[in-house]
XYZ file of C-alpha atoms in Angstrom:
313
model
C 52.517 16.007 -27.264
C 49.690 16.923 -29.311
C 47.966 20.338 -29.027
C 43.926 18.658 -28.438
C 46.051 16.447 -25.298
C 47.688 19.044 -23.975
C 47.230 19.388 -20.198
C 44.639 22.259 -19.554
C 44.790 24.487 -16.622
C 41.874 23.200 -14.031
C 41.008 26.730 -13.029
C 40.731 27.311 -16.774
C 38.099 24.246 -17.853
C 35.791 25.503 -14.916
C 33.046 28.533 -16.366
C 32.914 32.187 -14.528
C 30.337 31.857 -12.080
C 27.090 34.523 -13.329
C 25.787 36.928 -10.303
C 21.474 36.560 -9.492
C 21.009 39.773 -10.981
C 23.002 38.427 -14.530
C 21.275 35.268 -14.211
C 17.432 36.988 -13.749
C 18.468 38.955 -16.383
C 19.050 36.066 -18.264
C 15.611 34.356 -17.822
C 13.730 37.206 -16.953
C 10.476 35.817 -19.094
C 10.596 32.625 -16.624
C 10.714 34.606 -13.671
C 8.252 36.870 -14.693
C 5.731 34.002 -15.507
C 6.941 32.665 -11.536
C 5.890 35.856 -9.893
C 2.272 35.952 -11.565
C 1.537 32.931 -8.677
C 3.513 34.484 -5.953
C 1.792 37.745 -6.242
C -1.733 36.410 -5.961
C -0.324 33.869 -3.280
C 0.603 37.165 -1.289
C -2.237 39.387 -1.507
C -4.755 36.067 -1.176
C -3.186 34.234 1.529
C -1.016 36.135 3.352
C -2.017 39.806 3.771
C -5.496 38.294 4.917
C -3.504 37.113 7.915
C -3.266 40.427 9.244
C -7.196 40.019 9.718
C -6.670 36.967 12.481
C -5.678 39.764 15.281
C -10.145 40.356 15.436
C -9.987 37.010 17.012
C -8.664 38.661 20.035
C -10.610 42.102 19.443
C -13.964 42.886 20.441
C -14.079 43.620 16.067
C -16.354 46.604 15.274
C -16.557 47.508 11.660
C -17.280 51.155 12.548
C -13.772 51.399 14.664
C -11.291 49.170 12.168
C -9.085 46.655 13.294
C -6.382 48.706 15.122
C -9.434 50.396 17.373
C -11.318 48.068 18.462
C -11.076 46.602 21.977
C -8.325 44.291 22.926
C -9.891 41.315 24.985
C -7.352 38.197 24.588
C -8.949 34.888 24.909
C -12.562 35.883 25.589
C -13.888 34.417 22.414
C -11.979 31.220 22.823
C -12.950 30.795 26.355
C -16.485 31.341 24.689
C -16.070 28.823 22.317
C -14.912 26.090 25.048
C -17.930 27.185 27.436
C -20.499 26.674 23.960
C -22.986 23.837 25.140
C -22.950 22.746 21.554
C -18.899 22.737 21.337
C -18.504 18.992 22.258
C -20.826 18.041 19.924
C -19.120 19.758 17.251
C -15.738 18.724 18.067
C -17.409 15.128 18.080
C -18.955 15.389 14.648
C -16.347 17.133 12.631
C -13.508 14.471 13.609
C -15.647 11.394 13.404
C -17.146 12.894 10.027
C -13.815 13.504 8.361
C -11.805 10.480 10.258
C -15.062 8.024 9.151
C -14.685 9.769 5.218
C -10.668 9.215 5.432
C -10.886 5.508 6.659
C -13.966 4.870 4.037
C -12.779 6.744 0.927
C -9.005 6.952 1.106
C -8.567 3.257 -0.171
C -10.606 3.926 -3.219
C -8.808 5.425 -5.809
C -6.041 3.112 -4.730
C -8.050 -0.204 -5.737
C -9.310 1.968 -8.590
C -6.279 3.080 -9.917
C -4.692 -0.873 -9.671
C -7.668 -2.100 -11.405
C -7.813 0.255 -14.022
C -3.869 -0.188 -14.435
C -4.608 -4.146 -15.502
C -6.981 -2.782 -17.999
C -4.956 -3.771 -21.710
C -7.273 -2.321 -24.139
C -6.952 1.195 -24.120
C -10.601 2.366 -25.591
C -12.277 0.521 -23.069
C -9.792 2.185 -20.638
C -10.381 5.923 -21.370
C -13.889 5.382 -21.099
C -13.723 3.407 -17.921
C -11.338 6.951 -16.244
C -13.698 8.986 -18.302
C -17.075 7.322 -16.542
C -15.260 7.658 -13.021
C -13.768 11.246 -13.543
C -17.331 12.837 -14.422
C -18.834 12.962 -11.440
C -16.032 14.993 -10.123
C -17.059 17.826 -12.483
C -21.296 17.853 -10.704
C -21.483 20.766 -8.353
C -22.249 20.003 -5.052
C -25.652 21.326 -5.278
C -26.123 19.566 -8.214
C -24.947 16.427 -6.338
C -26.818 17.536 -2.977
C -30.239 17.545 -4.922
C -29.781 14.599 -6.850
C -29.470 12.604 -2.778
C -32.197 14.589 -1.695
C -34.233 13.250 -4.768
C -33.173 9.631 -4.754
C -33.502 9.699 -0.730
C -37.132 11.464 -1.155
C -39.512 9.691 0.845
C -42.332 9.843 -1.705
C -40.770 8.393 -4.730
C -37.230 8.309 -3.915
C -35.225 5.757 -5.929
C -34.020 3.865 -2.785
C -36.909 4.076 -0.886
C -38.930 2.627 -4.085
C -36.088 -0.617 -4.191
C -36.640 -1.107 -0.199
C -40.548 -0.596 -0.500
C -40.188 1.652 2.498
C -41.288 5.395 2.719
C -38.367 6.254 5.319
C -37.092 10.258 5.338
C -33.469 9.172 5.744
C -32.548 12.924 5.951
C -33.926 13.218 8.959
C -32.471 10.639 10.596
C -29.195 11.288 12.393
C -27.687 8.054 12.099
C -27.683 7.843 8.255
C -26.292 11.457 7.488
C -22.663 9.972 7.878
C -23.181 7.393 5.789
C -25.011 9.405 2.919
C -21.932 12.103 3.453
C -19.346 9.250 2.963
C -20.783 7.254 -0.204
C -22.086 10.511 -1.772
C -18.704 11.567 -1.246
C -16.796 8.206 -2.292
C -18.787 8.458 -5.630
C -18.269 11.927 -6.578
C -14.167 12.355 -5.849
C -12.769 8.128 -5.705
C -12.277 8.456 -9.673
C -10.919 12.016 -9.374
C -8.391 10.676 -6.794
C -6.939 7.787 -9.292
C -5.172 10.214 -11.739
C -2.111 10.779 -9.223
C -1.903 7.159 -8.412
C -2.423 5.828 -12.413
C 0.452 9.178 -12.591
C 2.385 6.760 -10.504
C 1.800 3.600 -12.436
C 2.891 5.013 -15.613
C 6.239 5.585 -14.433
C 6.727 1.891 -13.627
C 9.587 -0.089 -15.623
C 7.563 -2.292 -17.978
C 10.714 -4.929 -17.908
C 9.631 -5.602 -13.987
C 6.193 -6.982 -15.405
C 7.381 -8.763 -18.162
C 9.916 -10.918 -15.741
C 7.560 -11.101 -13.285
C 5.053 -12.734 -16.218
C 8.136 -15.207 -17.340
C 9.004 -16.219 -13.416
C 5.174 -16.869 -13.450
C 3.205 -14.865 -11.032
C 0.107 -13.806 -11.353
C -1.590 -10.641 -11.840
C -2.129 -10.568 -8.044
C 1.324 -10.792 -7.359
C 2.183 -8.414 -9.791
C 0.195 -6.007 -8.416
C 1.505 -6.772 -4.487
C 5.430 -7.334 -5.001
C 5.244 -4.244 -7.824
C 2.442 -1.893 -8.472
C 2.089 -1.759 -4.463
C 5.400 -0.514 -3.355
C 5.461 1.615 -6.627
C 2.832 3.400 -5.085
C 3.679 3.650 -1.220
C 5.849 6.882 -1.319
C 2.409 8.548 -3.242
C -0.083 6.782 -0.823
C 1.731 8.013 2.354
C 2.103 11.516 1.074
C -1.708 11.898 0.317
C -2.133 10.437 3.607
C -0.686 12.954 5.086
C -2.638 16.088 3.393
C -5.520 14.121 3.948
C -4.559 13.998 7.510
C -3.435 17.952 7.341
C -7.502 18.896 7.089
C -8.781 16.132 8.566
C -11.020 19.138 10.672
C -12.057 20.458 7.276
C -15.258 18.707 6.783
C -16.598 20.232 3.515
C -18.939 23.132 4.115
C -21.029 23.095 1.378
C -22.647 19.810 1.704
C -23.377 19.538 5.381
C -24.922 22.842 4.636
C -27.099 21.491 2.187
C -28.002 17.981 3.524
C -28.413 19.314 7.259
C -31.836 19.420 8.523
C -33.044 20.172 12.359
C -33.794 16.088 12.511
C -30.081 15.238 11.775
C -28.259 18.292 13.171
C -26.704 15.805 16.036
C -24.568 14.117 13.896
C -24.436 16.913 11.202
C -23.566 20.029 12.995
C -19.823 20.731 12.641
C -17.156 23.743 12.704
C -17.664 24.428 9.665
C -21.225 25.306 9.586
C -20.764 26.730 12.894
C -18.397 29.448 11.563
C -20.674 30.600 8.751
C -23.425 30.747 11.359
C -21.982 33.099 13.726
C -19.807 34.781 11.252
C -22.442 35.259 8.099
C -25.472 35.058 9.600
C -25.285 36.454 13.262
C -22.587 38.756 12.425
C -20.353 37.733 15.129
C -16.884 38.411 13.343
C -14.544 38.221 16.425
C -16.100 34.757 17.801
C -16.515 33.260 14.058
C -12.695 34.174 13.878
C -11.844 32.432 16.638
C -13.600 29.136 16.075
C -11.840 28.908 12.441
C -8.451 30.186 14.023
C -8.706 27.280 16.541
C -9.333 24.677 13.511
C -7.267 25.634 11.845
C -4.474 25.131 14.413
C -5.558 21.822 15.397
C -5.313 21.074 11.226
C -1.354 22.567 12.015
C -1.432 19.992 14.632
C -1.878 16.940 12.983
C -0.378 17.908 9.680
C 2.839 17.810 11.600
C 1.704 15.003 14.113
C 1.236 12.563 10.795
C 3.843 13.645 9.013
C 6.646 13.142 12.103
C 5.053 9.546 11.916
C 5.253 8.908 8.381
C 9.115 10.581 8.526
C 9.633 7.610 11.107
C 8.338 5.125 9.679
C 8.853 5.377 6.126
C 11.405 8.089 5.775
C 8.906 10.251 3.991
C 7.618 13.815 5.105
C 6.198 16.656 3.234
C 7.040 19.282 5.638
């Protein structure tokens, strides 16, 4: 017998296991470069927690956290008692439930349009066209609707021949919020979804070309269930802050006209926390949303675990 097929000890082909500390040693740039994130993940998100115990303090600046009064569920009991807290509740979900049902779909169709697209100039400029408004601020994009919506000159109120102040009406604040909203982020939300695309076997299309389907059956029988794992997961973060109606532009666009579709948590936090200086009872309202957020995060994603056999948590 040969010496290279000579029979080799088994304990003797398998490598000394290396100890953590050896192995940090090892890497150390890499872990270095991984505790950058964790560090300002620490002091920004969890050492604030320590602040949530004011939500059952009578908070006083003066006195510090640790002495001022203990008093439970008095500012939740508040909260539930507020004759504006229905409406609130009522606004935020069917504001964020109305912008999920309206604006989730989107980038979806986008990104399987855009997908079909075979010449790849006019493709980059297509993304680049939808991406852009992404990148306005939401002031920026909050005065452009107030100018277009402007009943003295306002683009659409120039096309209708009408002189209507649709800001102050409370039934079409939802649907500026939604289609303001649908333009600014539906191109920004194709990237993970043309992500997804990119990864498909190119072999599936061409067989699917020479069996002789059509693009629309391409798209069903492969793009579609490419995407499903992707769609479901986005679902569920959407779903996760479903109660997380963005701040900034019901801020902007509210008015006292529309504030009985417009007033949500959100606003109502900044309100009482900001402007009346009510830190214990502004703590409280955000604490509770951000529970029920906790909630349905894990609601949806038991569902989607069910039915799917996907889950993020």
């Amino acid at each position: 017998m040969s010496k290279a097929t000579m029979p080799v000890e088994a304990g003797k082909l398998q490598p000394q296991g290396k100890t953590l500390g050896k192995r940090i040693l090892e890497h150390w740039q890499l872990y270095v470069l991984l505790l950058v994130p964790i560090v300002l993940t620490v002091i920004y998100k969890y050492i604030p927690m320590y602040g949530i115990q004011i939500a059952f303090r009578d908070y006083k600046p003066s006195r510090g956290f640790m002495g001022s009064e203990w008093v439970g569920w008095y500012w939740f009991e508040r909260l539930f008692t507020a004759p504006t807290f229905k409406r609130m509740i009522t606004n935020t979900i069917a504001l964020s439930f109305w912008s999920l049902v309206w604006s989730f779909p989107v980038p979806i169709i986008l990104a399987l349009a855009i997908n079909q697209l075979r010449f790849k100039r006019y493709k980059r400029v297509v993304q680049t066209v939808l991406y852009a408004p992404h990148f306005i601020s939401i002031m920026v994009v909050c005065g452009m609707i107030r100018i277009f919506l402007s009943p003295s000159g306002g683009l659409i109120n120039l096309l209708l021949g009408t002189t209507v102040d649709f800001l102050s009406e409370s039934a079409a604040f939802r649907p500026i919020y939604i289609i303001s909203g649908i333009w600014q982020d539906a191109g920004w939300g194709t990237i993970v979804y043309l992500a997804t695309l990119s990864t498909v076997d190119t072999a599936l299309y061409e067989a699917a070309k020479i069996d002789g389907a059509s693009m629309f059956q391409r798209i069903w029988n492969i793009d579609l269930p490419a995407l499903i794992p992707m769609i479901i997961m986005q679902l569920i973060m959407s779903a996760g802050g479903i109660m997380n109606v963005g701040f900034e532009k019901v801020m902007l666009l509210q008015t006292d006209l529309n504030k009985a579709t417009s007033d949500v948590i959100a606003v109502y936090v900044y309100e009482q926390g900001i402007v009346n200086a009510k830190y214990s009872y502004s703590t409280a309202v955000g604490l509770f949303n951000t529970a029920i957020n906790i909630v349905l995060l894990i609601v949806v994603n038991t569902i989607s675990k069910k039915a799917a056999d996907i889950d993020i948590v």
